[in-house]
Structures are given as structure tokens and as C-alpha cells.
Short mmCIF file of C-alpha atoms and ligand atoms in Angstrom, two decimals:
data_model
loop_
_atom_site.label_atom_id
_atom_site.label_comp_id
_atom_site.label_asym_id
_atom_site.label_seq_id
_atom_site.Cartn_x
_atom_site.Cartn_y
_atom_site.Cartn_z
CA MET A 1 -39.84 -69.60 -112.80
CA GLU A 2 -39.10 -66.40 -110.84
CA LYS A 3 -39.34 -63.09 -112.72
CA THR A 4 -38.35 -59.55 -111.77
CA VAL A 5 -39.84 -56.39 -113.22
CA HIS A 6 -37.98 -53.17 -112.50
CA VAL A 7 -40.05 -50.02 -112.03
CA ASP A 8 -37.79 -47.26 -113.30
CA LEU A 9 -38.46 -44.06 -111.35
CA GLY A 10 -35.05 -42.56 -110.65
CA ASP A 11 -34.33 -42.55 -106.92
CA ARG A 12 -37.78 -44.06 -106.29
CA SER A 13 -37.10 -47.12 -108.50
CA TYR A 14 -37.82 -50.61 -107.16
CA ASP A 15 -38.19 -54.27 -108.14
CA VAL A 16 -41.34 -56.34 -108.34
CA VAL A 17 -40.37 -59.98 -107.77
CA ILE A 18 -42.90 -62.56 -109.00
CA GLY A 19 -42.95 -66.31 -108.42
CA PRO A 20 -43.85 -69.15 -106.07
CA GLY A 21 -42.28 -69.49 -102.61
CA LEU A 22 -41.32 -65.88 -101.89
CA LEU A 23 -42.99 -65.78 -98.44
CA GLU A 24 -40.53 -68.40 -97.20
CA GLN A 25 -37.65 -66.16 -98.40
CA VAL A 26 -39.09 -62.88 -97.13
CA GLY A 27 -36.38 -62.36 -94.49
CA GLU A 28 -33.45 -62.50 -96.89
CA ARG A 29 -35.35 -60.44 -99.50
CA VAL A 30 -36.25 -57.63 -97.08
CA THR A 31 -33.01 -57.59 -95.05
CA PRO A 32 -31.18 -55.19 -97.43
CA PHE A 33 -33.82 -52.53 -96.68
CA LEU A 34 -33.69 -52.78 -92.87
CA THR A 35 -31.82 -50.61 -90.39
CA ARG A 36 -32.73 -52.96 -87.53
CA GLN A 37 -34.02 -56.55 -87.23
CA ARG A 38 -37.69 -55.64 -86.85
CA VAL A 39 -40.68 -55.09 -89.15
CA VAL A 40 -44.29 -54.09 -88.57
CA VAL A 41 -46.85 -55.88 -90.70
CA VAL A 42 -50.42 -54.82 -91.43
CA SER A 43 -52.72 -57.44 -92.92
CA ASP A 44 -56.39 -58.41 -92.94
CA GLU A 45 -57.99 -61.13 -90.84
CA ASN A 46 -58.48 -63.56 -93.76
CA VAL A 47 -54.93 -63.30 -95.04
CA ALA A 48 -53.44 -63.39 -91.54
CA GLY A 49 -55.45 -66.53 -90.73
CA LEU A 50 -54.16 -68.28 -93.85
CA HIS A 51 -50.59 -67.06 -94.41
CA LEU A 52 -49.23 -65.16 -91.40
CA GLU A 53 -47.33 -68.08 -89.89
CA THR A 54 -45.47 -68.68 -93.19
CA LEU A 55 -44.55 -65.00 -93.26
CA ARG A 56 -43.46 -65.02 -89.61
CA THR A 57 -41.24 -68.08 -90.20
CA GLY A 58 -39.79 -66.41 -93.31
CA PHE A 59 -38.80 -63.33 -91.31
CA ALA A 60 -37.61 -65.38 -88.29
CA SER A 61 -35.26 -67.43 -90.47
CA ALA A 62 -33.32 -64.19 -91.08
CA GLY A 63 -33.55 -63.20 -87.39
CA ILE A 64 -36.21 -60.53 -88.01
CA GLU A 65 -38.93 -59.90 -85.42
CA MET A 66 -42.41 -59.08 -86.62
CA GLU A 67 -45.33 -57.21 -85.03
CA ILE A 68 -48.74 -57.60 -86.64
CA LEU A 69 -52.01 -55.69 -86.94
CA ALA A 70 -54.86 -57.56 -88.67
CA LEU A 71 -57.74 -55.38 -89.91
CA PRO A 72 -61.21 -56.60 -90.93
CA ALA A 73 -61.25 -57.87 -94.53
CA GLY A 74 -63.12 -56.03 -97.28
CA GLU A 75 -63.52 -52.70 -99.04
CA ALA A 76 -65.32 -51.11 -96.06
CA THR A 77 -61.97 -51.16 -94.22
CA LYS A 78 -60.54 -48.63 -96.71
CA GLY A 79 -61.85 -45.56 -94.89
CA TRP A 80 -60.99 -43.11 -92.07
CA PRO A 81 -61.75 -45.35 -89.02
CA GLN A 82 -59.40 -48.23 -89.94
CA PHE A 83 -56.89 -45.77 -91.40
CA SER A 84 -56.57 -43.78 -88.16
CA ARG A 85 -56.48 -47.04 -86.18
CA THR A 86 -53.56 -48.17 -88.35
CA VAL A 87 -51.61 -44.91 -88.07
CA GLU A 88 -52.05 -44.89 -84.29
CA TRP A 89 -50.96 -48.54 -84.04
CA LEU A 90 -47.83 -47.77 -86.10
CA LEU A 91 -47.04 -44.87 -83.75
CA GLU A 92 -47.60 -47.09 -80.70
CA GLN A 93 -45.13 -49.53 -82.25
CA LYS A 94 -42.63 -46.62 -82.33
CA VAL A 95 -41.99 -47.14 -86.02
CA GLU A 96 -38.98 -45.01 -86.90
CA ARG A 97 -38.35 -43.13 -90.12
CA GLY A 98 -35.74 -45.70 -91.11
CA ASP A 99 -38.06 -48.68 -90.53
CA ILE A 100 -40.04 -50.68 -93.08
CA VAL A 101 -43.81 -51.09 -92.87
CA VAL A 102 -45.12 -54.21 -94.60
CA ALA A 103 -48.50 -54.33 -96.35
CA PHE A 104 -49.52 -58.00 -96.45
CA GLY A 105 -52.84 -58.53 -98.21
CA GLY A 106 -55.01 -57.51 -101.12
CA GLY A 107 -55.50 -54.09 -102.64
CA VAL A 108 -57.44 -52.77 -99.67
CA ILE A 109 -54.52 -53.40 -97.33
CA GLY A 110 -51.93 -52.21 -99.87
CA ASP A 111 -53.74 -48.92 -100.53
CA LEU A 112 -54.49 -48.18 -96.87
CA VAL A 113 -51.09 -49.19 -95.49
CA GLY A 114 -49.24 -47.40 -98.30
CA PHE A 115 -51.11 -44.21 -97.43
CA ALA A 116 -50.40 -44.70 -93.71
CA ALA A 117 -46.69 -45.08 -94.56
CA ALA A 118 -46.86 -41.94 -96.72
CA VAL A 119 -48.06 -39.76 -93.85
CA LEU A 120 -46.41 -41.44 -90.84
CA ARG A 121 -43.62 -39.15 -89.59
CA ARG A 122 -44.05 -37.42 -93.01
CA GLY A 123 -43.13 -40.62 -94.82
CA VAL A 124 -41.61 -44.01 -94.05
CA ARG A 125 -40.70 -46.71 -96.54
CA PHE A 126 -42.96 -49.69 -97.12
CA VAL A 127 -42.85 -53.09 -98.78
CA GLN A 128 -45.84 -54.55 -100.59
CA ILE A 129 -46.49 -58.28 -100.22
CA PRO A 130 -49.65 -58.55 -102.35
CA THR A 131 -51.73 -61.68 -101.79
CA SER A 132 -54.70 -61.27 -104.15
CA LEU A 133 -54.44 -61.55 -107.93
CA LEU A 134 -55.65 -57.97 -108.20
CA ALA A 135 -52.97 -56.71 -105.83
CA GLN A 136 -50.21 -58.68 -107.59
CA VAL A 137 -51.07 -57.42 -111.07
CA ASP A 138 -52.07 -53.88 -110.24
CA SER A 139 -52.48 -52.24 -106.82
CA SER A 140 -49.07 -53.13 -105.34
CA VAL A 141 -47.28 -51.41 -108.24
CA GLY A 142 -47.19 -47.72 -109.09
CA GLY A 143 -47.57 -45.96 -105.76
CA LYS A 144 -51.22 -44.91 -105.81
CA THR A 145 -52.20 -45.20 -102.15
CA GLY A 146 -55.28 -44.01 -100.34
CA ILE A 147 -58.72 -44.55 -98.87
CA ASN A 148 -62.32 -43.98 -99.93
CA ALA A 149 -64.39 -40.95 -98.84
CA PRO A 150 -68.18 -40.79 -98.48
CA GLN A 151 -68.00 -38.52 -101.57
CA GLY A 152 -66.23 -41.11 -103.72
CA LYS A 153 -63.61 -43.74 -104.38
CA ASN A 154 -59.91 -43.23 -103.49
CA LEU A 155 -60.47 -39.50 -102.95
CA ILE A 156 -57.99 -39.21 -100.07
CA GLY A 157 -54.45 -40.39 -100.70
CA ALA A 158 -50.92 -39.82 -101.89
CA PHE A 159 -48.45 -41.08 -104.46
CA HIS A 160 -45.97 -43.08 -102.39
CA GLN A 161 -43.88 -45.77 -104.09
CA PRO A 162 -42.99 -49.01 -102.27
CA SER A 163 -39.35 -49.99 -101.81
CA LEU A 164 -39.96 -53.56 -102.93
CA VAL A 165 -42.87 -55.73 -104.08
CA LEU A 166 -42.87 -59.49 -103.42
CA ALA A 167 -45.66 -61.25 -105.32
CA ASP A 168 -45.70 -64.87 -104.15
CA THR A 169 -47.87 -66.67 -106.70
CA ASN A 170 -48.35 -69.66 -104.35
CA VAL A 171 -50.69 -67.65 -102.10
CA LEU A 172 -53.15 -67.13 -104.97
CA GLY A 173 -54.20 -70.74 -104.41
CA SER A 174 -56.26 -69.84 -101.33
CA LEU A 175 -58.33 -67.10 -103.02
CA THR A 176 -62.04 -67.72 -103.44
CA GLN A 177 -63.15 -68.12 -107.06
CA ARG A 178 -64.98 -64.77 -106.79
CA ASP A 179 -61.90 -62.87 -105.57
CA PHE A 180 -59.71 -64.56 -108.18
CA LEU A 181 -62.06 -63.54 -111.00
CA ALA A 182 -62.30 -59.99 -109.64
CA GLY A 183 -58.51 -59.79 -109.99
CA TYR A 184 -58.81 -61.16 -113.50
CA GLY A 185 -60.85 -58.03 -114.34
CA GLU A 186 -57.66 -55.97 -113.97
CA VAL A 187 -55.55 -58.55 -115.86
CA VAL A 188 -57.79 -58.48 -118.91
CA LYS A 189 -57.91 -54.67 -118.67
CA TYR A 190 -54.22 -54.56 -119.70
CA GLY A 191 -54.97 -56.46 -122.90
CA MET A 192 -57.93 -54.25 -123.68
CA LEU A 193 -56.07 -50.99 -123.06
CA GLY A 194 -52.80 -51.62 -124.82
CA ASP A 195 -51.92 -55.13 -125.91
CA ALA A 196 -54.24 -57.01 -128.29
CA GLY A 197 -51.77 -59.92 -128.31
CA PHE A 198 -52.10 -60.26 -124.53
CA PHE A 199 -55.91 -60.18 -124.84
CA GLN A 200 -55.72 -62.99 -127.38
CA TRP A 201 -53.30 -64.91 -125.12
CA LEU A 202 -55.83 -64.53 -122.28
CA GLU A 203 -58.68 -65.80 -124.48
CA GLN A 204 -56.59 -68.95 -124.88
CA ASN A 205 -54.95 -69.19 -121.46
CA GLY A 206 -57.55 -67.61 -119.12
CA PRO A 207 -59.04 -71.02 -118.21
CA ALA A 208 -55.59 -72.47 -117.31
CA LEU A 209 -54.89 -69.36 -115.26
CA ALA A 210 -58.16 -69.76 -113.33
CA ALA A 211 -57.45 -73.49 -112.87
CA GLY A 212 -54.20 -72.64 -111.07
CA ASP A 213 -51.48 -73.51 -113.57
CA MET A 214 -48.41 -71.91 -111.97
CA ALA A 215 -46.42 -71.10 -115.13
CA THR A 216 -49.52 -69.39 -116.60
CA ARG A 217 -50.00 -67.43 -113.38
CA VAL A 218 -46.41 -66.21 -113.32
CA GLU A 219 -46.66 -65.26 -117.00
CA ALA A 220 -49.96 -63.37 -116.56
CA VAL A 221 -48.77 -61.49 -113.46
CA THR A 222 -45.43 -60.63 -115.08
CA ARG A 223 -46.95 -59.35 -118.33
CA SER A 224 -49.47 -57.25 -116.38
CA VAL A 225 -46.85 -55.79 -114.04
CA GLN A 226 -44.47 -55.07 -116.94
CA MET A 227 -47.17 -53.11 -118.72
CA LYS A 228 -48.07 -51.14 -115.60
CA ALA A 229 -44.39 -50.49 -114.82
CA ASP A 230 -43.80 -49.11 -118.33
CA ILE A 231 -46.77 -46.74 -118.08
CA VAL A 232 -45.97 -45.61 -114.52
CA SER A 233 -42.32 -44.97 -115.44
CA ARG A 234 -43.51 -42.61 -118.20
CA ASP A 235 -46.11 -40.81 -116.09
CA GLU A 236 -45.83 -41.42 -112.36
CA THR A 237 -48.47 -38.92 -111.22
CA GLU A 238 -51.04 -39.34 -114.01
CA GLN A 239 -50.50 -36.15 -115.97
CA GLY A 240 -51.29 -38.02 -119.21
CA ASP A 241 -50.76 -41.64 -120.28
CA ARG A 242 -51.22 -43.19 -116.83
CA ALA A 243 -54.95 -42.50 -117.12
CA LEU A 244 -55.04 -45.44 -119.59
CA LEU A 245 -54.84 -47.71 -116.51
CA ASN A 246 -58.21 -46.22 -115.58
CA LEU A 247 -60.01 -47.97 -118.48
CA GLY A 248 -63.47 -48.92 -117.17
CA HIS A 249 -62.90 -47.16 -113.85
CA THR A 250 -65.13 -44.12 -114.31
CA PHE A 251 -68.14 -46.44 -114.58
CA CYS A 252 -66.66 -48.78 -111.95
CA HIS A 253 -66.11 -46.15 -109.27
CA ALA A 254 -69.65 -44.76 -109.70
CA LEU A 255 -71.03 -48.30 -109.32
CA GLU A 256 -68.88 -48.98 -106.25
CA ALA A 257 -70.15 -45.76 -104.64
CA ALA A 258 -73.73 -46.67 -105.61
CA THR A 259 -73.37 -50.08 -103.96
CA GLY A 260 -71.84 -48.60 -100.79
CA TYR A 261 -68.35 -50.17 -101.20
CA SER A 262 -69.96 -53.43 -100.14
CA ASP A 263 -69.57 -57.00 -101.33
CA ARG A 264 -72.47 -56.41 -103.75
CA LEU A 265 -69.73 -55.36 -106.18
CA LEU A 266 -66.00 -56.03 -105.85
CA HIS A 267 -63.63 -53.53 -107.45
CA GLY A 268 -62.40 -55.94 -110.12
CA GLU A 269 -65.97 -56.93 -110.97
CA GLY A 270 -66.78 -53.26 -111.45
CA VAL A 271 -63.70 -52.89 -113.68
CA ALA A 272 -64.91 -55.74 -115.94
CA ILE A 273 -68.42 -54.24 -116.21
CA GLY A 274 -66.88 -50.77 -116.69
CA CYS A 275 -64.61 -51.99 -119.51
CA ALA A 276 -67.59 -53.60 -121.25
CA LEU A 277 -69.44 -50.26 -120.96
CA ALA A 278 -66.41 -48.28 -122.20
CA PHE A 279 -66.21 -50.50 -125.30
CA GLU A 280 -69.96 -50.18 -125.82
CA LEU A 281 -69.67 -46.37 -125.62
CA SER A 282 -66.68 -46.43 -128.02
CA ALA A 283 -68.63 -48.50 -130.56
CA ARG A 284 -71.69 -46.23 -130.33
CA MET A 285 -69.47 -43.21 -130.93
CA GLY A 286 -68.14 -44.91 -134.06
CA LEU A 287 -64.63 -45.23 -132.64
CA CYS A 288 -64.35 -49.02 -132.79
CA SER A 289 -66.28 -51.77 -134.54
CA GLN A 290 -69.36 -53.36 -132.92
CA GLU A 291 -67.44 -56.68 -132.87
CA ASP A 292 -65.05 -55.30 -130.22
CA PRO A 293 -67.58 -54.90 -127.36
CA SER A 294 -69.06 -58.28 -128.33
CA ARG A 295 -65.64 -59.94 -128.15
CA VAL A 296 -64.89 -58.29 -124.78
CA ARG A 297 -68.19 -59.44 -123.31
CA ALA A 298 -67.84 -62.94 -124.80
CA HIS A 299 -64.45 -63.44 -123.13
CA LEU A 300 -65.58 -62.07 -119.76
CA LYS A 301 -68.65 -64.32 -119.86
CA ALA A 302 -66.55 -67.34 -120.88
CA MET A 303 -64.47 -66.73 -117.74
CA GLY A 304 -67.64 -66.65 -115.61
CA MET A 305 -67.39 -62.94 -114.85
CA LYS A 306 -69.98 -60.24 -114.31
CA THR A 307 -70.47 -58.20 -117.50
CA ASP A 308 -73.80 -56.40 -117.07
CA LEU A 309 -75.41 -54.06 -114.57
CA GLY A 310 -78.08 -56.75 -114.13
CA ASP A 311 -75.36 -59.05 -112.69
CA ILE A 312 -75.10 -56.74 -109.65
CA SER A 313 -77.45 -57.86 -106.86
CA GLY A 314 -80.06 -55.41 -105.52
CA GLU A 315 -81.29 -52.07 -106.80
CA LEU A 316 -79.09 -49.55 -108.62
CA PRO A 317 -79.76 -45.82 -108.89
CA ASP A 318 -80.93 -44.41 -112.22
CA ALA A 319 -78.55 -43.36 -115.00
CA THR A 320 -78.65 -39.66 -114.06
CA THR A 321 -77.55 -40.45 -110.50
CA LEU A 322 -74.73 -42.68 -111.78
CA VAL A 323 -73.53 -39.85 -114.03
CA GLU A 324 -73.62 -37.46 -111.03
CA LEU A 325 -71.45 -39.90 -109.07
CA MET A 326 -68.91 -39.75 -111.91
CA ALA A 327 -68.43 -36.03 -111.29
CA GLN A 328 -66.05 -36.86 -108.40
CA ASP A 329 -63.70 -38.70 -110.79
CA LYS A 330 -60.06 -37.58 -110.50
CA LYS A 331 -59.89 -37.22 -114.29
CA VAL A 332 -62.24 -34.22 -114.23
CA VAL A 333 -60.48 -31.13 -115.66
CA ALA A 334 -62.19 -27.73 -115.48
CA GLY A 335 -65.45 -29.48 -114.70
CA ARG A 336 -65.19 -31.77 -117.74
CA LEU A 337 -64.79 -35.52 -117.39
CA ASN A 338 -62.03 -37.31 -119.29
CA PHE A 339 -62.89 -40.81 -120.49
CA ILE A 340 -60.76 -43.76 -121.57
CA LEU A 341 -62.23 -45.02 -124.84
CA ALA A 342 -60.89 -47.43 -127.46
CA ARG A 343 -60.35 -47.58 -131.22
CA GLY A 344 -60.14 -51.35 -130.86
CA ILE A 345 -58.95 -54.02 -128.43
CA GLY A 346 -55.50 -52.90 -127.25
CA GLU A 347 -56.00 -49.36 -128.56
CA ALA A 348 -57.31 -47.25 -125.68
CA PHE A 349 -56.88 -43.49 -125.52
CA VAL A 350 -57.83 -40.61 -123.23
CA THR A 351 -60.40 -38.07 -124.40
CA ALA A 352 -62.55 -35.27 -123.04
CA ASP A 353 -64.60 -35.35 -126.20
CA VAL A 354 -67.51 -37.46 -124.99
CA PRO A 355 -71.07 -36.11 -125.21
CA PRO A 356 -72.72 -36.49 -121.76
CA GLU A 357 -75.93 -37.67 -123.46
CA ALA A 358 -74.01 -40.61 -125.03
CA VAL A 359 -72.82 -41.71 -121.56
CA LEU A 360 -76.34 -41.33 -120.18
CA ALA A 361 -77.82 -43.37 -123.04
CA VAL A 362 -75.31 -46.22 -122.58
CA LEU A 363 -76.16 -46.37 -118.88
CA GLN A 364 -79.92 -46.15 -119.45
CA ASP A 365 -79.78 -49.04 -121.93
CA ALA A 366 -77.49 -51.05 -119.64
CA LEU A 367 -79.89 -50.57 -116.71
CA GLU A 368 -82.79 -51.82 -118.86
CA ARG A 369 -80.98 -54.94 -120.16
N1 NAD B 1 -53.45 -48.57 -105.91
C1 NAD B 1 -53.79 -49.04 -107.08
O1 NAD B 1 -53.14 -48.79 -108.11
C2 NAD B 1 -54.98 -49.95 -107.18
C3 NAD B 1 -55.16 -50.72 -108.34
C4 NAD B 1 -56.25 -51.58 -108.40
C5 NAD B 1 -57.11 -51.69 -107.32
N2 NAD B 1 -56.88 -50.95 -106.21
C6 NAD B 1 -57.75 -51.10 -105.03
O2 NAD B 1 -57.61 -52.45 -104.56
C7 NAD B 1 -58.78 -52.82 -103.85
C8 NAD B 1 -59.25 -54.17 -104.31
O3 NAD B 1 -58.22 -55.11 -104.06
P1 NAD B 1 -58.55 -56.64 -103.80
O4 NAD B 1 -59.45 -57.15 -104.87
O5 NAD B 1 -57.29 -57.33 -103.54
O6 NAD B 1 -59.46 -56.55 -102.51
P2 NAD B 1 -59.20 -57.00 -100.99
O7 NAD B 1 -57.96 -56.46 -100.47
O8 NAD B 1 -60.48 -56.70 -100.27
O9 NAD B 1 -59.04 -58.57 -101.14
C9 NAD B 1 -60.13 -59.32 -101.62
C10 NAD B 1 -60.47 -60.45 -100.64
O10 NAD B 1 -59.51 -61.46 -100.81
C11 NAD B 1 -58.99 -61.84 -99.54
N3 NAD B 1 -57.63 -62.33 -99.78
C12 NAD B 1 -56.55 -61.61 -100.18
N4 NAD B 1 -55.52 -62.43 -100.40
C13 NAD B 1 -55.96 -63.68 -100.17
C14 NAD B 1 -55.38 -64.97 -100.27
N5 NAD B 1 -54.13 -65.14 -100.70
N6 NAD B 1 -56.13 -66.04 -99.92
C15 NAD B 1 -57.41 -65.89 -99.52
N7 NAD B 1 -58.03 -64.71 -99.42
C16 NAD B 1 -57.30 -63.61 -99.75
C17 NAD B 1 -59.10 -60.62 -98.69
O11 NAD B 1 -59.11 -60.95 -97.33
C18 NAD B 1 -60.45 -60.04 -99.17
O12 NAD B 1 -61.50 -60.71 -98.50
C19 NAD B 1 -59.81 -51.72 -104.13
O13 NAD B 1 -59.91 -50.90 -103.01
C20 NAD B 1 -59.21 -50.97 -105.30
O14 NAD B 1 -59.63 -49.64 -105.32
C21 NAD B 1 -55.85 -50.09 -106.12
O1 LIG B 2 -52.53 -47.26 -111.16
C1 LIG B 2 -53.37 -46.59 -111.76
O2 LIG B 2 -53.10 -45.48 -112.23
C2 LIG B 2 -54.74 -47.09 -111.94
O3 LIG B 2 -55.61 -46.36 -112.40
C3 LIG B 2 -55.02 -48.50 -111.56
C4 LIG B 2 -56.48 -48.78 -111.20
O4 LIG B 2 -56.70 -50.16 -111.45
C5 LIG B 2 -56.79 -48.55 -109.73
O5 LIG B 2 -58.09 -49.01 -109.44
C6 LIG B 2 -56.57 -47.16 -109.19
O6 LIG B 2 -56.64 -47.14 -107.80
C7 LIG B 2 -57.59 -46.17 -109.68
O7 LIG B 2 -57.08 -44.90 -109.45
P1 LIG B 2 -57.96 -43.61 -109.27
O8 LIG B 2 -56.95 -42.53 -109.34
O9 LIG B 2 -58.96 -43.58 -110.39
O10 LIG B 2 -58.62 -43.72 -107.95
ZN1 ZN B 3 -58.60 -50.74 -110.58
#
């Protein structure tokens, strides 16, 4: 059942290994990258509580010692205080340039630890062991690392590719339903942005995936990672095509900032709502048919996901404030925001040609629904 996707980036190339039971084999898998029999692992308290002993045994079976730092779980961790704590801990551990730092957790841990590895002694290698669905299909691959700033999402960071990604699909079994579905927001994004056949496959197989069928999980993670690997190999630092992976994210990041990076809105939930809004905007601009946003929303709803601004608990700012929050987006060029829109499901494209009043109107209507 095991699959390997190769991310082709010249001397920064690496494998993403996907399948059940990889934690138990972690020692033998990581050994080729080590210069000494020791790793430092950064995780979060939830993941450490559930899976750390399996990881420790996996390393010990290859004679590898492991030191561990467990950070608080959740998006609020992805900021300066826990970042500087992590860098200082890594220095206290006397991590050498030749060592491997292991990020063991969801996207929050992967992004923060990857960025710590990027700046530690001007760059040490790291291995991603993603434990959430979101991290397995998206954040562990492609080398975008970083933390949030008060001014906006992921505004401080670096491109730093991992040396290896081990996505053990067994660990997905301990995710809460909410965290699993948040990860599904990024899975379905791949279908919407570039593979109508995958979207259709998800309409049929999404329920089996959510129910825990292992072959379906391996297939969904592998197809997602393959698509991301292909895009990242073409455009590592987002000069063009990579922005397609940002479908739904301009809306999502503004909503995450507006909800204070709290558990009112998880990243993947914001991606699902953002994709629904991007398709709505595309239809209103006459780019795709009105059936496309309806089909997107119908599938998200069938999976039990958030699709509307009204699904977010508590008050939201008005549409003008949300548009102002979008101004910090990394896709702004010469003061003009680039959007990812779609000509249909699986046919996304990048454009700067979006009237601001159309964005405002979509948000105003969405806030009133
Ligand atoms: N770098 C990228 O390319 C990229 C891509 C997508 C998302 N992201 C970032 O990823 C973050 C979201 O990632 P996430 O959804 O994994 O969030 P997360 O890391 O906060 O994990 C979600 C929750 O699931 C828990 N968890 C993780 N694995 C578990 C397991 N196996 N069993 C039980 N609980 C588990 C965590 O403790 C946490 O409470 C955001 O900050 C987002 O910006 C980055
Ligand atoms: O890898 C990418 O490129 C992505 O855009 C993937 C997104 O799912 C992810 O949320 C990413 O962190 C967003 O990047 P940003 O540059 O818009 O912060
Ligand atoms: Zn994302």
C-alpha cells in the first residue's frame, strides 16, 4: 500500500513516503540522513501525548536517541513567542549544522519548525513527519515555512525544503472529526484547482475517506501530494503557477486574521469557505457557469463542512474591513491583488483582473446570507 512521490528540485529534491506504519520504521528511514545517532524532535502537546512513544520506539530500534520539545497545540503557537522558544531550545540542544531536526505534528508544527530549521545556524536540514490530514496532503510538502504576524498570515518565513517527508496514514485515525474535515478542505482544493477527475473521485469517495478506509486515505494523500509536487517542481518560489495552490486563500487568510487565528476558524475550514467564495466570484464575473459554485458547495456540505461565513461562530468585521485585510496578501504586485479564479472545476488560473467592487459585493452578500 506504500507510495512514494518524488519532489524534483535538483539538489533540493526529496521523497514523500505515504502509507500506514511508517512511525515504527522511522529509525531506518531517517538513518541515511544522519551524521550521528541523535535527533531533536519538535511536536505539539496533543500529538506528543498520542504518538510520541511510537516515534521514540521507532528511533530507538535503529539506536537513535531522541530529544523532544512539545509546544501548545493550535494556530496561536505559530507566532514569535513559540518560535523564539523553539530556536533557543534547539540551540540549547547544541544542534549542529549536520544534524536533522524533526517536525512531528500538523501544519502549525511543520511551518514553525521548518522556519526554525531555516534560520538555525543559517540553515539545518529537517524531516517532516506530518500527523494531520492537512499536513500530509499540503503543508509538509513544498518548503513554505513560517509564522503569522499581527499584520497577517504567514508573513514571516522562508522557503526551506525538507530532506524527507514521512506521512504515516495510521496516525490520521486519532484526529478529531473537525480537524480531519479541515484537512479535507485542502484535499478538495486540488480537485477544484486542477483536476476535475479528482474532484469527481472525491464526490464518490469522500465519505469512505472520512470513515477511515485506509486504501482511500493513501490514494487521496498520494494524489494530492503528487499534484503539489508537480506544481512546486515547476515553480518553487511562487513566481507564477504555484499561486494556484492558493485557491481560496486570499479570502481564507483575511478570515483567519479577522478571527484572531483562534479555533473559531481552522485554516482548512477557511480554505473551504474561501474556495466557495472564489467560485462564486468567478461565476459572477462570467468566467464559469453558475452550476460550478453550486456543485462545490453541495459537495462541501455533503461532507459536513463549513461553506458560508454564517458557519463561523461570533461576529465578523464588515466587507470593507475584510478587503483591507486582504491587502497584506503575498500575491499583491505593485499594490494590486492577484486572485485565483476558475473557468470551471479543475480549471483555476491566476489573474490581477478582478474589479475590487466585485470582491466587495461577493463578501457583502456572503455576510448577509
Ligand atoms: N506550508 C504550507 O505549504 C502550508 C499548507 C497548508 C497549510 N499550512 C498551515 O498549516 C496550518 C494548519 O495545519 P493543521 O490543520 O495541521 O493544524 P494544526 O497543526 O494546528 O493541527 C490541527 C490539530 O490537530 C491536532 N493533531 C495533529 N495531528 C494529530 C493526530 N494524528 N491525532 C490527533 N490530533 C492531531 C493538533 O494537535 C491540532 O490540535 C496553518 O497554520 C496553515 O497556515 C501550511
Ligand atoms: O504551498 C503553497 O504554495 C500553498 O499556497 C499552500 C497553501 O495551502 C498554504 O496554506 C500556504 O501556506 C499558503 O501560502 P501563503 O504564501 O499564501 O502564505
Ligand atoms: Zn492552505
